[in-house]
């Protein structure tokens, strides 16, 4: 009997995690209920009127001053506490030294110039008219108390007139040029005969050429050569093909070291060479050509 009852009434065991499932189900139902209630009363919670504005602000454009309000600036000098507008400054009168150089009326005639790479060492040969005198001048030299040399250029010399302090100049005019012709140097005949480094020159021909010394000096260009800061000769840079220098056998690149045994170590001695041509019967010139020393001899017939 007892065995039969035990069979008919079996023992019921709750499943595992049963309470966990029940708790989750309750939370879900609660959230669903809250969402339904919120949806139902949401319209009742919205305001029906716009809120009142207590501190309203009105935009005002900036005030623009009238043009007449600026008149006070134009009527007074804002840079002067006294309000006094001074007289406009007048340009200062230029001194004679500041004026451009003008052609001089002094009794001076430019014979020739030797322009050096260092302007201080340039030299000008100037004739004092009426005195039959030719002197050589460098920068800062005074000419008989009349003028002071300030600049030496090719065919032009600038100086300060000591009587009025004005800048003036003298120049060799282009119209003074002459044409020497295109005679070629031959070993026989003609005013110049050449035999190696020895030349026989007609004195009359030389005198004629020296009459236009300014033009003669412009047919060749050169500069003084320096060794250890001292002049050791005059370097010929360029020679015109038909010039007297070319006929005397002088070539570009030649270094003239001495004339008649005197070292060519100053611009003044370079000028003396032309004076010697007028009076001397023979001139010996020592040159360096291509690194080799040579001697040129000129026999001048009178």
PDB file of C-alpha atoms in Angstrom:
ATOM      1  CA  UNK A   1       0.000   0.000   0.000  1.00  0.00           C
ATOM      2  CA  UNK A   2       2.732   2.353   1.000  1.00  0.00           C
ATOM      3  CA  UNK A   3       4.636   1.437  -2.082  1.00  0.00           C
ATOM      4  CA  UNK A   4       1.661   2.304  -4.264  1.00  0.00           C
ATOM      5  CA  UNK A   5       1.317   5.748  -2.655  1.00  0.00           C
ATOM      6  CA  UNK A   6       4.936   6.443  -3.179  1.00  0.00           C
ATOM      7  CA  UNK A   7       4.514   5.745  -6.858  1.00  0.00           C
ATOM      8  CA  UNK A   8       1.396   7.954  -7.319  1.00  0.00           C
ATOM      9  CA  UNK A   9       2.845  11.041  -5.498  1.00  0.00           C
ATOM     10  CA  UNK A  10       6.287  11.759  -7.006  1.00  0.00           C
ATOM     11  CA  UNK A  11       8.444  14.577  -5.471  1.00  0.00           C
ATOM     12  CA  UNK A  12       8.594  17.790  -7.626  1.00  0.00           C
ATOM     13  CA  UNK A  13      12.023  19.613  -7.723  1.00  0.00           C
ATOM     14  CA  UNK A  14      12.025  23.267  -9.070  1.00  0.00           C
ATOM     15  CA  UNK A  15      14.281  23.840 -12.126  1.00  0.00           C
ATOM     16  CA  UNK A  16      17.672  25.410 -11.694  1.00  0.00           C
ATOM     17  CA  UNK A  17      17.801  29.274 -11.890  1.00  0.00           C
ATOM     18  CA  UNK A  18      14.018  29.524 -11.630  1.00  0.00           C
ATOM     19  CA  UNK A  19      14.123  32.668  -9.413  1.00  0.00           C
ATOM     20  CA  UNK A  20      16.572  34.351 -11.744  1.00  0.00           C
ATOM     21  CA  UNK A  21      14.184  34.015 -14.650  1.00  0.00           C
ATOM     22  CA  UNK A  22      11.314  35.318 -12.565  1.00  0.00           C
ATOM     23  CA  UNK A  23      13.365  38.398 -11.558  1.00  0.00           C
ATOM     24  CA  UNK A  24      14.298  39.208 -15.132  1.00  0.00           C
ATOM     25  CA  UNK A  25      10.687  38.849 -16.238  1.00  0.00           C
ATOM     26  CA  UNK A  26       9.515  41.236 -13.516  1.00  0.00           C
ATOM     27  CA  UNK A  27      12.097  43.874 -14.523  1.00  0.00           C
ATOM     28  CA  UNK A  28      11.066  43.663 -18.166  1.00  0.00           C
ATOM     29  CA  UNK A  29       7.371  44.013 -17.288  1.00  0.00           C
ATOM     30  CA  UNK A  30       8.205  47.026 -15.106  1.00  0.00           C
ATOM     31  CA  UNK A  31      10.098  48.806 -17.879  1.00  0.00           C
ATOM     32  CA  UNK A  32       7.309  48.111 -20.357  1.00  0.00           C
ATOM     33  CA  UNK A  33       4.718  49.496 -17.952  1.00  0.00           C
ATOM     34  CA  UNK A  34       6.776  52.664 -17.316  1.00  0.00           C
ATOM     35  CA  UNK A  35       7.182  53.285 -21.049  1.00  0.00           C
ATOM     36  CA  UNK A  36       3.435  52.960 -21.644  1.00  0.00           C
ATOM     37  CA  UNK A  37       2.642  55.383 -18.817  1.00  0.00           C
ATOM     38  CA  UNK A  38       5.219  57.951 -20.029  1.00  0.00           C
ATOM     39  CA  UNK A  39       3.827  57.860 -23.531  1.00  0.00           C
ATOM     40  CA  UNK A  40       0.311  58.411 -22.204  1.00  0.00           C
ATOM     41  CA  UNK A  41       1.056  61.476 -20.055  1.00  0.00           C
ATOM     42  CA  UNK A  42       3.766  63.119 -22.222  1.00  0.00           C
ATOM     43  CA  UNK A  43       1.356  65.474 -23.972  1.00  0.00           C
ATOM     44  CA  UNK A  44       0.010  66.639 -20.614  1.00  0.00           C
ATOM     45  CA  UNK A  45       3.499  67.661 -19.446  1.00  0.00           C
ATOM     46  CA  UNK A  46       4.341  69.949 -22.428  1.00  0.00           C
ATOM     47  CA  UNK A  47       3.839  73.731 -21.853  1.00  0.00           C
ATOM     48  CA  UNK A  48       0.960  75.357 -23.675  1.00  0.00           C
ATOM     49  CA  UNK A  49       2.339  78.967 -23.642  1.00  0.00           C
ATOM     50  CA  UNK A  50       5.691  80.521 -24.566  1.00  0.00           C
ATOM     51  CA  UNK A  51       7.726  81.775 -21.598  1.00  0.00           C
ATOM     52  CA  UNK A  52       7.735  85.492 -20.956  1.00  0.00           C
ATOM     53  CA  UNK A  53      10.925  87.448 -21.843  1.00  0.00           C
ATOM     54  CA  UNK A  54      11.932  89.492 -18.840  1.00  0.00           C
ATOM     55  CA  UNK A  55      15.176  91.193 -20.110  1.00  0.00           C
ATOM     56  CA  UNK A  56      14.686  91.985 -23.771  1.00  0.00           C
ATOM     57  CA  UNK A  57      17.608  93.680 -25.612  1.00  0.00           C
ATOM     58  CA  UNK A  58      17.138  95.890 -28.676  1.00  0.00           C
ATOM     59  CA  UNK A  59      20.019  96.107 -31.249  1.00  0.00           C
ATOM     60  CA  UNK A  60      21.129  99.650 -31.973  1.00  0.00           C
ATOM     61  CA  UNK A  61      23.481 100.463 -34.866  1.00  0.00           C
ATOM     62  CA  UNK A  62      26.677 102.374 -33.904  1.00  0.00           C
ATOM     63  CA  UNK A  63      26.460 106.104 -34.134  1.00  0.00           C
ATOM     64  CA  UNK A  64      28.502 107.618 -36.985  1.00  0.00           C
ATOM     65  CA  UNK A  65      29.925 111.086 -36.226  1.00  0.00           C
ATOM     66  CA  UNK A  66      29.015 113.883 -38.555  1.00  0.00           C
ATOM     67  CA  UNK A  67      31.718 115.076 -40.926  1.00  0.00           C
ATOM     68  CA  UNK A  68      31.681 118.525 -39.347  1.00  0.00           C
ATOM     69  CA  UNK A  69      32.845 117.028 -36.086  1.00  0.00           C
ATOM     70  CA  UNK A  70      36.265 116.402 -37.672  1.00  0.00           C
ATOM     71  CA  UNK A  71      36.795 120.048 -38.600  1.00  0.00           C
ATOM     72  CA  UNK A  72      38.661 120.699 -35.377  1.00  0.00           C
ATOM     73  CA  UNK A  73      41.474 118.417 -36.555  1.00  0.00           C
ATOM     74  CA  UNK A  74      42.018 120.447 -39.700  1.00  0.00           C
ATOM     75  CA  UNK A  75      41.769 123.741 -37.830  1.00  0.00           C
ATOM     76  CA  UNK A  76      44.575 123.078 -35.350  1.00  0.00           C
ATOM     77  CA  UNK A  77      48.047 121.541 -35.435  1.00  0.00           C
ATOM     78  CA  UNK A  78      47.707 118.323 -33.450  1.00  0.00           C
ATOM     79  CA  UNK A  79      51.500 117.998 -33.308  1.00  0.00           C
ATOM     80  CA  UNK A  80      51.960 121.369 -31.616  1.00  0.00           C
ATOM     81  CA  UNK A  81      50.498 122.113 -28.182  1.00  0.00           C
ATOM     82  CA  UNK A  82      50.188 125.804 -29.100  1.00  0.00           C
ATOM     83  CA  UNK A  83      48.151 125.009 -32.158  1.00  0.00           C
ATOM     84  CA  UNK A  84      50.441 127.122 -34.330  1.00  0.00           C
ATOM     85  CA  UNK A  85      51.218 125.879 -37.833  1.00  0.00           C
ATOM     86  CA  UNK A  86      54.794 126.895 -38.711  1.00  0.00           C
ATOM     87  CA  UNK A  87      55.881 128.264 -42.041  1.00  0.00           C
ATOM     88  CA  UNK A  88      56.914 125.584 -44.570  1.00  0.00           C
ATOM     89  CA  UNK A  89      60.602 124.819 -44.648  1.00  0.00           C
ATOM     90  CA  UNK A  90      62.516 126.347 -47.512  1.00  0.00           C
ATOM     91  CA  UNK A  91      65.107 124.351 -49.402  1.00  0.00           C
ATOM     92  CA  UNK A  92      68.616 125.202 -48.358  1.00  0.00           C
ATOM     93  CA  UNK A  93      70.691 126.966 -50.963  1.00  0.00           C
ATOM     94  CA  UNK A  94      73.268 124.684 -52.509  1.00  0.00           C
ATOM     95  CA  UNK A  95      76.891 125.539 -51.939  1.00  0.00           C
ATOM     96  CA  UNK A  96      79.195 125.890 -54.951  1.00  0.00           C
ATOM     97  CA  UNK A  97      80.754 122.515 -54.113  1.00  0.00           C
ATOM     98  CA  UNK A  98      77.366 120.805 -54.550  1.00  0.00           C
ATOM     99  CA  UNK A  99      76.688 122.199 -58.022  1.00  0.00           C
ATOM    100  CA  UNK A 100      77.502 120.065 -61.082  1.00  0.00           C
ATOM    101  CA  UNK A 101      80.843 120.699 -62.762  1.00  0.00           C
ATOM    102  CA  UNK A 102      80.905 123.145 -65.658  1.00  0.00           C
ATOM    103  CA  UNK A 103      83.441 123.815 -68.378  1.00  0.00           C
ATOM    104  CA  UNK A 104      86.216 125.958 -66.927  1.00  0.00           C
ATOM    105  CA  UNK A 105      87.224 129.357 -68.284  1.00  0.00           C
ATOM    106  CA  UNK A 106      90.610 129.278 -66.578  1.00  0.00           C
ATOM    107  CA  UNK A 107      93.659 129.596 -68.880  1.00  0.00           C
ATOM    108  CA  UNK A 108      94.321 125.856 -68.786  1.00  0.00           C
ATOM    109  CA  UNK A 109      94.578 123.343 -71.622  1.00  0.00           C
ATOM    110  CA  UNK A 110      94.529 119.577 -71.133  1.00  0.00           C
ATOM    111  CA  UNK A 111      97.347 117.893 -73.051  1.00  0.00           C
ATOM    112  CA  UNK A 112      96.833 114.292 -71.968  1.00  0.00           C
ATOM    113  CA  UNK A 113      95.945 111.940 -69.131  1.00  0.00           C
ATOM    114  CA  UNK A 114      97.251 108.672 -67.758  1.00  0.00           C
ATOM    115  CA  UNK A 115      94.458 106.873 -65.908  1.00  0.00           C
ATOM    116  CA  UNK A 116      95.554 104.368 -63.273  1.00  0.00           C
ATOM    117  CA  UNK A 117      93.448 101.628 -61.683  1.00  0.00           C
ATOM    118  CA  UNK A 118      94.099 103.468 -58.427  1.00  0.00           C
ATOM    119  CA  UNK A 119      92.600 106.952 -59.040  1.00  0.00           C
ATOM    120  CA  UNK A 120      95.115 108.578 -56.691  1.00  0.00           C
ATOM    121  CA  UNK A 121      97.930 107.552 -59.041  1.00  0.00           C
ATOM    122  CA  UNK A 122      96.325 108.932 -62.194  1.00  0.00           C
ATOM    123  CA  UNK A 123      98.071 111.934 -63.733  1.00  0.00           C
ATOM    124  CA  UNK A 124      97.148 114.768 -66.079  1.00  0.00           C
ATOM    125  CA  UNK A 125      99.415 116.825 -68.322  1.00  0.00           C
ATOM    126  CA  UNK A 126      98.124 120.424 -68.356  1.00  0.00           C
ATOM    127  CA  UNK A 127      99.395 123.455 -70.251  1.00  0.00           C
ATOM    128  CA  UNK A 128      99.190 126.892 -68.656  1.00  0.00           C
ATOM    129  CA  UNK A 129      98.157 129.162 -71.514  1.00  0.00           C
ATOM    130  CA  UNK A 130     100.248 132.265 -72.042  1.00  0.00           C
ATOM    131  CA  UNK A 131     103.201 130.815 -70.118  1.00  0.00           C
ATOM    132  CA  UNK A 132     104.243 128.134 -72.621  1.00  0.00           C
ATOM    133  CA  UNK A 133     104.518 125.720 -69.710  1.00  0.00           C
ATOM    134  CA  UNK A 134     103.342 122.117 -69.358  1.00  0.00           C
ATOM    135  CA  UNK A 135     103.199 120.440 -65.933  1.00  0.00           C
ATOM    136  CA  UNK A 136     101.958 117.120 -64.623  1.00  0.00           C
ATOM    137  CA  UNK A 137      99.353 116.995 -61.866  1.00  0.00           C
ATOM    138  CA  UNK A 138      97.759 114.274 -59.738  1.00  0.00           C
ATOM    139  CA  UNK A 139      94.666 114.337 -57.531  1.00  0.00           C
ATOM    140  CA  UNK A 140      94.832 116.991 -54.749  1.00  0.00           C
ATOM    141  CA  UNK A 141      97.601 118.893 -56.570  1.00  0.00           C
ATOM    142  CA  UNK A 142      97.118 122.649 -57.006  1.00  0.00           C
ATOM    143  CA  UNK A 143      97.596 124.368 -60.358  1.00  0.00           C
ATOM    144  CA  UNK A 144      99.413 127.654 -59.745  1.00  0.00           C
ATOM    145  CA  UNK A 145      96.955 128.615 -56.985  1.00  0.00           C
ATOM    146  CA  UNK A 146      94.084 128.613 -59.491  1.00  0.00           C
ATOM    147  CA  UNK A 147      92.581 125.162 -59.076  1.00  0.00           C
ATOM    148  CA  UNK A 148      92.859 121.902 -57.148  1.00  0.00           C
ATOM    149  CA  UNK A 149      92.608 118.577 -59.004  1.00  0.00           C
ATOM    150  CA  UNK A 150      89.752 116.339 -57.798  1.00  0.00           C
ATOM    151  CA  UNK A 151      89.451 113.676 -60.512  1.00  0.00           C
ATOM    152  CA  UNK A 152      91.325 112.458 -63.582  1.00  0.00           C
ATOM    153  CA  UNK A 153      89.484 110.632 -66.350  1.00  0.00           C
ATOM    154  CA  UNK A 154      90.323 109.617 -69.884  1.00  0.00           C
ATOM    155  CA  UNK A 155      90.478 112.871 -71.903  1.00  0.00           C
ATOM    156  CA  UNK A 156      88.955 114.841 -68.988  1.00  0.00           C
ATOM    157  CA  UNK A 157      90.101 116.428 -65.693  1.00  0.00           C
ATOM    158  CA  UNK A 158      87.915 117.759 -62.873  1.00  0.00           C
ATOM    159  CA  UNK A 159      89.073 120.355 -60.349  1.00  0.00           C
ATOM    160  CA  UNK A 160      87.814 122.930 -57.859  1.00  0.00           C
ATOM    161  CA  UNK A 161      88.245 126.545 -58.873  1.00  0.00           C
ATOM    162  CA  UNK A 162      89.924 128.131 -55.847  1.00  0.00           C
ATOM    163  CA  UNK A 163      88.568 131.604 -56.636  1.00  0.00           C
ATOM    164  CA  UNK A 164      84.865 130.687 -56.430  1.00  0.00           C
ATOM    165  CA  UNK A 165      84.917 127.116 -54.989  1.00  0.00           C
ATOM    166  CA  UNK A 166      82.999 125.800 -58.002  1.00  0.00           C
ATOM    167  CA  UNK A 167      83.491 122.401 -59.608  1.00  0.00           C
ATOM    168  CA  UNK A 168      84.886 122.764 -63.113  1.00  0.00           C
ATOM    169  CA  UNK A 169      86.571 120.638 -65.743  1.00  0.00           C
ATOM    170  CA  UNK A 170      88.706 120.787 -68.865  1.00  0.00           C
ATOM    171  CA  UNK A 171      88.771 118.171 -71.582  1.00  0.00           C
ATOM    172  CA  UNK A 172      90.303 117.128 -74.852  1.00  0.00           C
ATOM    173  CA  UNK A 173      87.638 117.741 -77.465  1.00  0.00           C
ATOM    174  CA  UNK A 174      86.761 115.030 -79.945  1.00  0.00           C
ATOM    175  CA  UNK A 175      87.196 117.368 -82.904  1.00  0.00           C
ATOM    176  CA  UNK A 176      90.900 117.662 -82.075  1.00  0.00           C
ATOM    177  CA  UNK A 177      91.448 114.133 -83.340  1.00  0.00           C
ATOM    178  CA  UNK A 178      93.524 113.617 -86.455  1.00  0.00           C
ATOM    179  CA  UNK A 179      94.024 110.644 -88.653  1.00  0.00           C
ATOM    180  CA  UNK A 180      97.480 109.212 -88.812  1.00  0.00           C
ATOM    181  CA  UNK A 181      96.810 107.192 -91.921  1.00  0.00           C
ATOM    182  CA  UNK A 182      97.398 103.501 -92.405  1.00  0.00           C
ATOM    183  CA  UNK A 183     101.065 103.330 -93.289  1.00  0.00           C
ATOM    184  CA  UNK A 184     102.678 100.015 -92.544  1.00  0.00           C
ATOM    185  CA  UNK A 185     106.087  99.631 -90.992  1.00  0.00           C
ATOM    186  CA  UNK A 186     108.716  98.378 -93.436  1.00  0.00           C
ATOM    187  CA  UNK A 187     112.353  97.537 -92.921  1.00  0.00           C
ATOM    188  CA  UNK A 188     113.436  99.931 -95.676  1.00  0.00           C
ATOM    189  CA  UNK A 189     112.161 103.347 -96.686  1.00  0.00           C
ATOM    190  CA  UNK A 190     109.604 105.477 -94.912  1.00  0.00           C
ATOM    191  CA  UNK A 191     110.055 107.600 -91.774  1.00  0.00           C
ATOM    192  CA  UNK A 192     110.690 104.530 -89.567  1.00  0.00           C
ATOM    193  CA  UNK A 193     113.065 101.725 -90.492  1.00  0.00           C
ATOM    194  CA  UNK A 194     113.261  98.630 -88.320  1.00  0.00           C
ATOM    195  CA  UNK A 195     115.998  96.083 -87.949  1.00  0.00           C
ATOM    196  CA  UNK A 196     115.046  93.700 -85.173  1.00  0.00           C
ATOM    197  CA  UNK A 197     114.751  95.737 -81.970  1.00  0.00           C
ATOM    198  CA  UNK A 198     116.629  98.712 -83.437  1.00  0.00           C
ATOM    199  CA  UNK A 199     114.717 101.524 -85.116  1.00  0.00           C
ATOM    200  CA  UNK A 200     115.861 104.472 -87.224  1.00  0.00           C
ATOM    201  CA  UNK A 201     113.342 107.294 -86.979  1.00  0.00           C
ATOM    202  CA  UNK A 202     113.011 110.491 -89.007  1.00  0.00           C
ATOM    203  CA  UNK A 203     113.141 113.370 -86.489  1.00  0.00           C
ATOM    204  CA  UNK A 204     110.798 115.541 -88.563  1.00  0.00           C
ATOM    205  CA  UNK A 205     108.217 112.753 -88.563  1.00  0.00           C
ATOM    206  CA  UNK A 206     108.426 112.457 -84.761  1.00  0.00           C
ATOM    207  CA  UNK A 207     108.114 116.212 -84.270  1.00  0.00           C
ATOM    208  CA  UNK A 208     104.976 116.237 -86.389  1.00  0.00           C
ATOM    209  CA  UNK A 209     103.402 113.457 -84.347  1.00  0.00           C
ATOM    210  CA  UNK A 210     104.279 115.131 -81.042  1.00  0.00           C
ATOM    211  CA  UNK A 211     102.501 118.314 -82.076  1.00  0.00           C
ATOM    212  CA  UNK A 212      99.222 116.556 -81.274  1.00  0.00           C
ATOM    213  CA  UNK A 213     100.293 114.965 -78.003  1.00  0.00           C
ATOM    214  CA  UNK A 214      96.721 114.649 -76.594  1.00  0.00           C
ATOM    215  CA  UNK A 215      95.656 112.494 -79.511  1.00  0.00           C
ATOM    216  CA  UNK A 216      98.896 110.521 -79.395  1.00  0.00           C
ATOM    217  CA  UNK A 217      98.337 109.588 -75.745  1.00  0.00           C
ATOM    218  CA  UNK A 218      94.873 108.260 -76.543  1.00  0.00           C
ATOM    219  CA  UNK A 219      96.155 105.718 -79.071  1.00  0.00           C
ATOM    220  CA  UNK A 220      97.459 103.447 -76.300  1.00  0.00           C
ATOM    221  CA  UNK A 221      96.242 102.517 -72.839  1.00  0.00           C
ATOM    222  CA  UNK A 222      97.973 100.955 -69.883  1.00  0.00           C
ATOM    223  CA  UNK A 223      98.540 100.986 -66.161  1.00  0.00           C
ATOM    224  CA  UNK A 224     101.420 100.926 -63.741  1.00  0.00           C
ATOM    225  CA  UNK A 225     102.596  97.530 -62.573  1.00  0.00           C
ATOM    226  CA  UNK A 226     103.389  96.904 -58.916  1.00  0.00           C
ATOM    227  CA  UNK A 227     105.665  94.419 -57.166  1.00  0.00           C
ATOM    228  CA  UNK A 228     105.655  94.344 -53.362  1.00  0.00           C
ATOM    229  CA  UNK A 229     103.803  97.650 -53.340  1.00  0.00           C
ATOM    230  CA  UNK A 230     106.308  99.480 -55.568  1.00  0.00           C
ATOM    231  CA  UNK A 231     106.012 100.528 -59.211  1.00  0.00           C
ATOM    232  CA  UNK A 232     108.195  98.332 -61.395  1.00  0.00           C
ATOM    233  CA  UNK A 233     107.082  99.606 -64.800  1.00  0.00           C
ATOM    234  CA  UNK A 234     104.219 100.579 -67.052  1.00  0.00           C
ATOM    235  CA  UNK A 235     102.125  97.771 -68.555  1.00  0.00           C
ATOM    236  CA  UNK A 236     100.723  98.365 -72.059  1.00  0.00           C
ATOM    237  CA  UNK A 237      97.158  97.039 -72.237  1.00  0.00           C
ATOM    238  CA  UNK A 238      96.059  98.112 -75.700  1.00  0.00           C
ATOM    239  CA  UNK A 239      97.587  99.820 -78.746  1.00  0.00           C
ATOM    240  CA  UNK A 240      95.813 101.067 -81.849  1.00  0.00           C
ATOM    241  CA  UNK A 241      97.112  99.325 -84.998  1.00  0.00           C
ATOM    242  CA  UNK A 242      98.051 102.534 -86.849  1.00  0.00           C
ATOM    243  CA  UNK A 243      99.493 104.441 -83.892  1.00  0.00           C
ATOM    244  CA  UNK A 244     103.055 105.674 -83.386  1.00  0.00           C
ATOM    245  CA  UNK A 245     103.451 103.175 -80.543  1.00  0.00           C
ATOM    246  CA  UNK A 246     102.763 100.293 -82.918  1.00  0.00           C
ATOM    247  CA  UNK A 247     105.298 101.662 -85.401  1.00  0.00           C
ATOM    248  CA  UNK A 248     107.808 101.799 -82.552  1.00  0.00           C
ATOM    249  CA  UNK A 249     107.316  98.051 -82.041  1.00  0.00           C
ATOM    250  CA  UNK A 250     105.337  98.272 -78.807  1.00  0.00           C
ATOM    251  CA  UNK A 251     102.767  95.521 -78.304  1.00  0.00           C
ATOM    252  CA  UNK A 252      99.913  94.903 -75.838  1.00  0.00           C
ATOM    253  CA  UNK A 253     101.268  93.137 -72.764  1.00  0.00           C
ATOM    254  CA  UNK A 254     104.713  94.779 -72.896  1.00  0.00           C
ATOM    255  CA  UNK A 255     106.032  96.026 -69.551  1.00  0.00           C
ATOM    256  CA  UNK A 256     108.139  99.177 -70.011  1.00  0.00           C
ATOM    257  CA  UNK A 257     110.684  99.054 -67.175  1.00  0.00           C
ATOM    258  CA  UNK A 258     113.106 101.889 -67.924  1.00  0.00           C
ATOM    259  CA  UNK A 259     113.948 104.623 -70.435  1.00  0.00           C
ATOM    260  CA  UNK A 260     117.599 105.598 -71.018  1.00  0.00           C
ATOM    261  CA  UNK A 261     118.541 103.737 -67.845  1.00  0.00           C
ATOM    262  CA  UNK A 262     116.009 105.516 -65.626  1.00  0.00           C
ATOM    263  CA  UNK A 263     113.397 103.306 -63.967  1.00  0.00           C
ATOM    264  CA  UNK A 264     109.857 104.072 -65.032  1.00  0.00           C
ATOM    265  CA  UNK A 265     108.546 104.218 -61.465  1.00  0.00           C
ATOM    266  CA  UNK A 266     106.308 107.279 -61.556  1.00  0.00           C
ATOM    267  CA  UNK A 267     103.733 108.895 -63.880  1.00  0.00           C
ATOM    268  CA  UNK A 268     105.996 111.936 -64.260  1.00  0.00           C
ATOM    269  CA  UNK A 269     108.767 109.839 -65.771  1.00  0.00           C
ATOM    270  CA  UNK A 270     106.304 108.389 -68.235  1.00  0.00           C
ATOM    271  CA  UNK A 271     105.628 111.917 -69.435  1.00  0.00           C
ATOM    272  CA  UNK A 272     109.356 112.620 -69.643  1.00  0.00           C
ATOM    273  CA  UNK A 273     109.612 109.944 -72.316  1.00  0.00           C
ATOM    274  CA  UNK A 274     107.718 112.164 -74.756  1.00  0.00           C
ATOM    275  CA  UNK A 275     109.889 115.170 -73.935  1.00  0.00           C
ATOM    276  CA  UNK A 276     112.994 113.066 -74.621  1.00  0.00           C
ATOM    277  CA  UNK A 277     111.620 112.196 -78.045  1.00  0.00           C
ATOM    278  CA  UNK A 278     111.783 115.894 -78.967  1.00  0.00           C
ATOM    279  CA  UNK A 279     115.432 116.474 -78.123  1.00  0.00           C
ATOM    280  CA  UNK A 280     117.255 113.183 -77.714  1.00  0.00           C
ATOM    281  CA  UNK A 281     119.172 111.597 -80.586  1.00  0.00           C
ATOM    282  CA  UNK A 282     118.904 108.092 -79.179  1.00  0.00           C
ATOM    283  CA  UNK A 283     116.466 106.451 -76.788  1.00  0.00           C
ATOM    284  CA  UNK A 284     116.946 103.036 -75.241  1.00  0.00           C
ATOM    285  CA  UNK A 285     113.913 101.432 -73.673  1.00  0.00           C
ATOM    286  CA  UNK A 286     114.027  98.286 -71.537  1.00  0.00           C
ATOM    287  CA  UNK A 287     110.905  96.148 -71.694  1.00  0.00           C
ATOM    288  CA  UNK A 288     109.722  92.768 -70.504  1.00  0.00           C
ATOM    289  CA  UNK A 289     107.864  90.823 -73.160  1.00  0.00           C
ATOM    290  CA  UNK A 290     106.398  87.437 -72.367  1.00  0.00           C
ATOM    291  CA  UNK A 291     108.647  87.095 -69.310  1.00  0.00           C
ATOM    292  CA  UNK A 292     111.819  87.914 -71.285  1.00  0.00           C
ATOM    293  CA  UNK A 293     113.752  91.189 -70.962  1.00  0.00           C
ATOM    294  CA  UNK A 294     114.450  93.011 -74.221  1.00  0.00           C
ATOM    295  CA  UNK A 295     115.945  96.376 -75.154  1.00  0.00           C
ATOM    296  CA  UNK A 296     114.490  98.609 -77.835  1.00  0.00           C
ATOM    297  CA  UNK A 297     116.805 101.219 -79.409  1.00  0.00           C
ATOM    298  CA  UNK A 298     115.524 104.252 -81.298  1.00  0.00           C
ATOM    299  CA  UNK A 299     117.996 106.339 -83.321  1.00  0.00           C
ATOM    300  CA  UNK A 300     116.398 109.677 -84.183  1.00  0.00           C
ATOM    301  CA  UNK A 301     117.897 111.576 -87.093  1.00  0.00           C
ATOM    302  CA  UNK A 302     117.905 115.378 -86.867  1.00  0.00           C
TER     303      UNK A 302
END
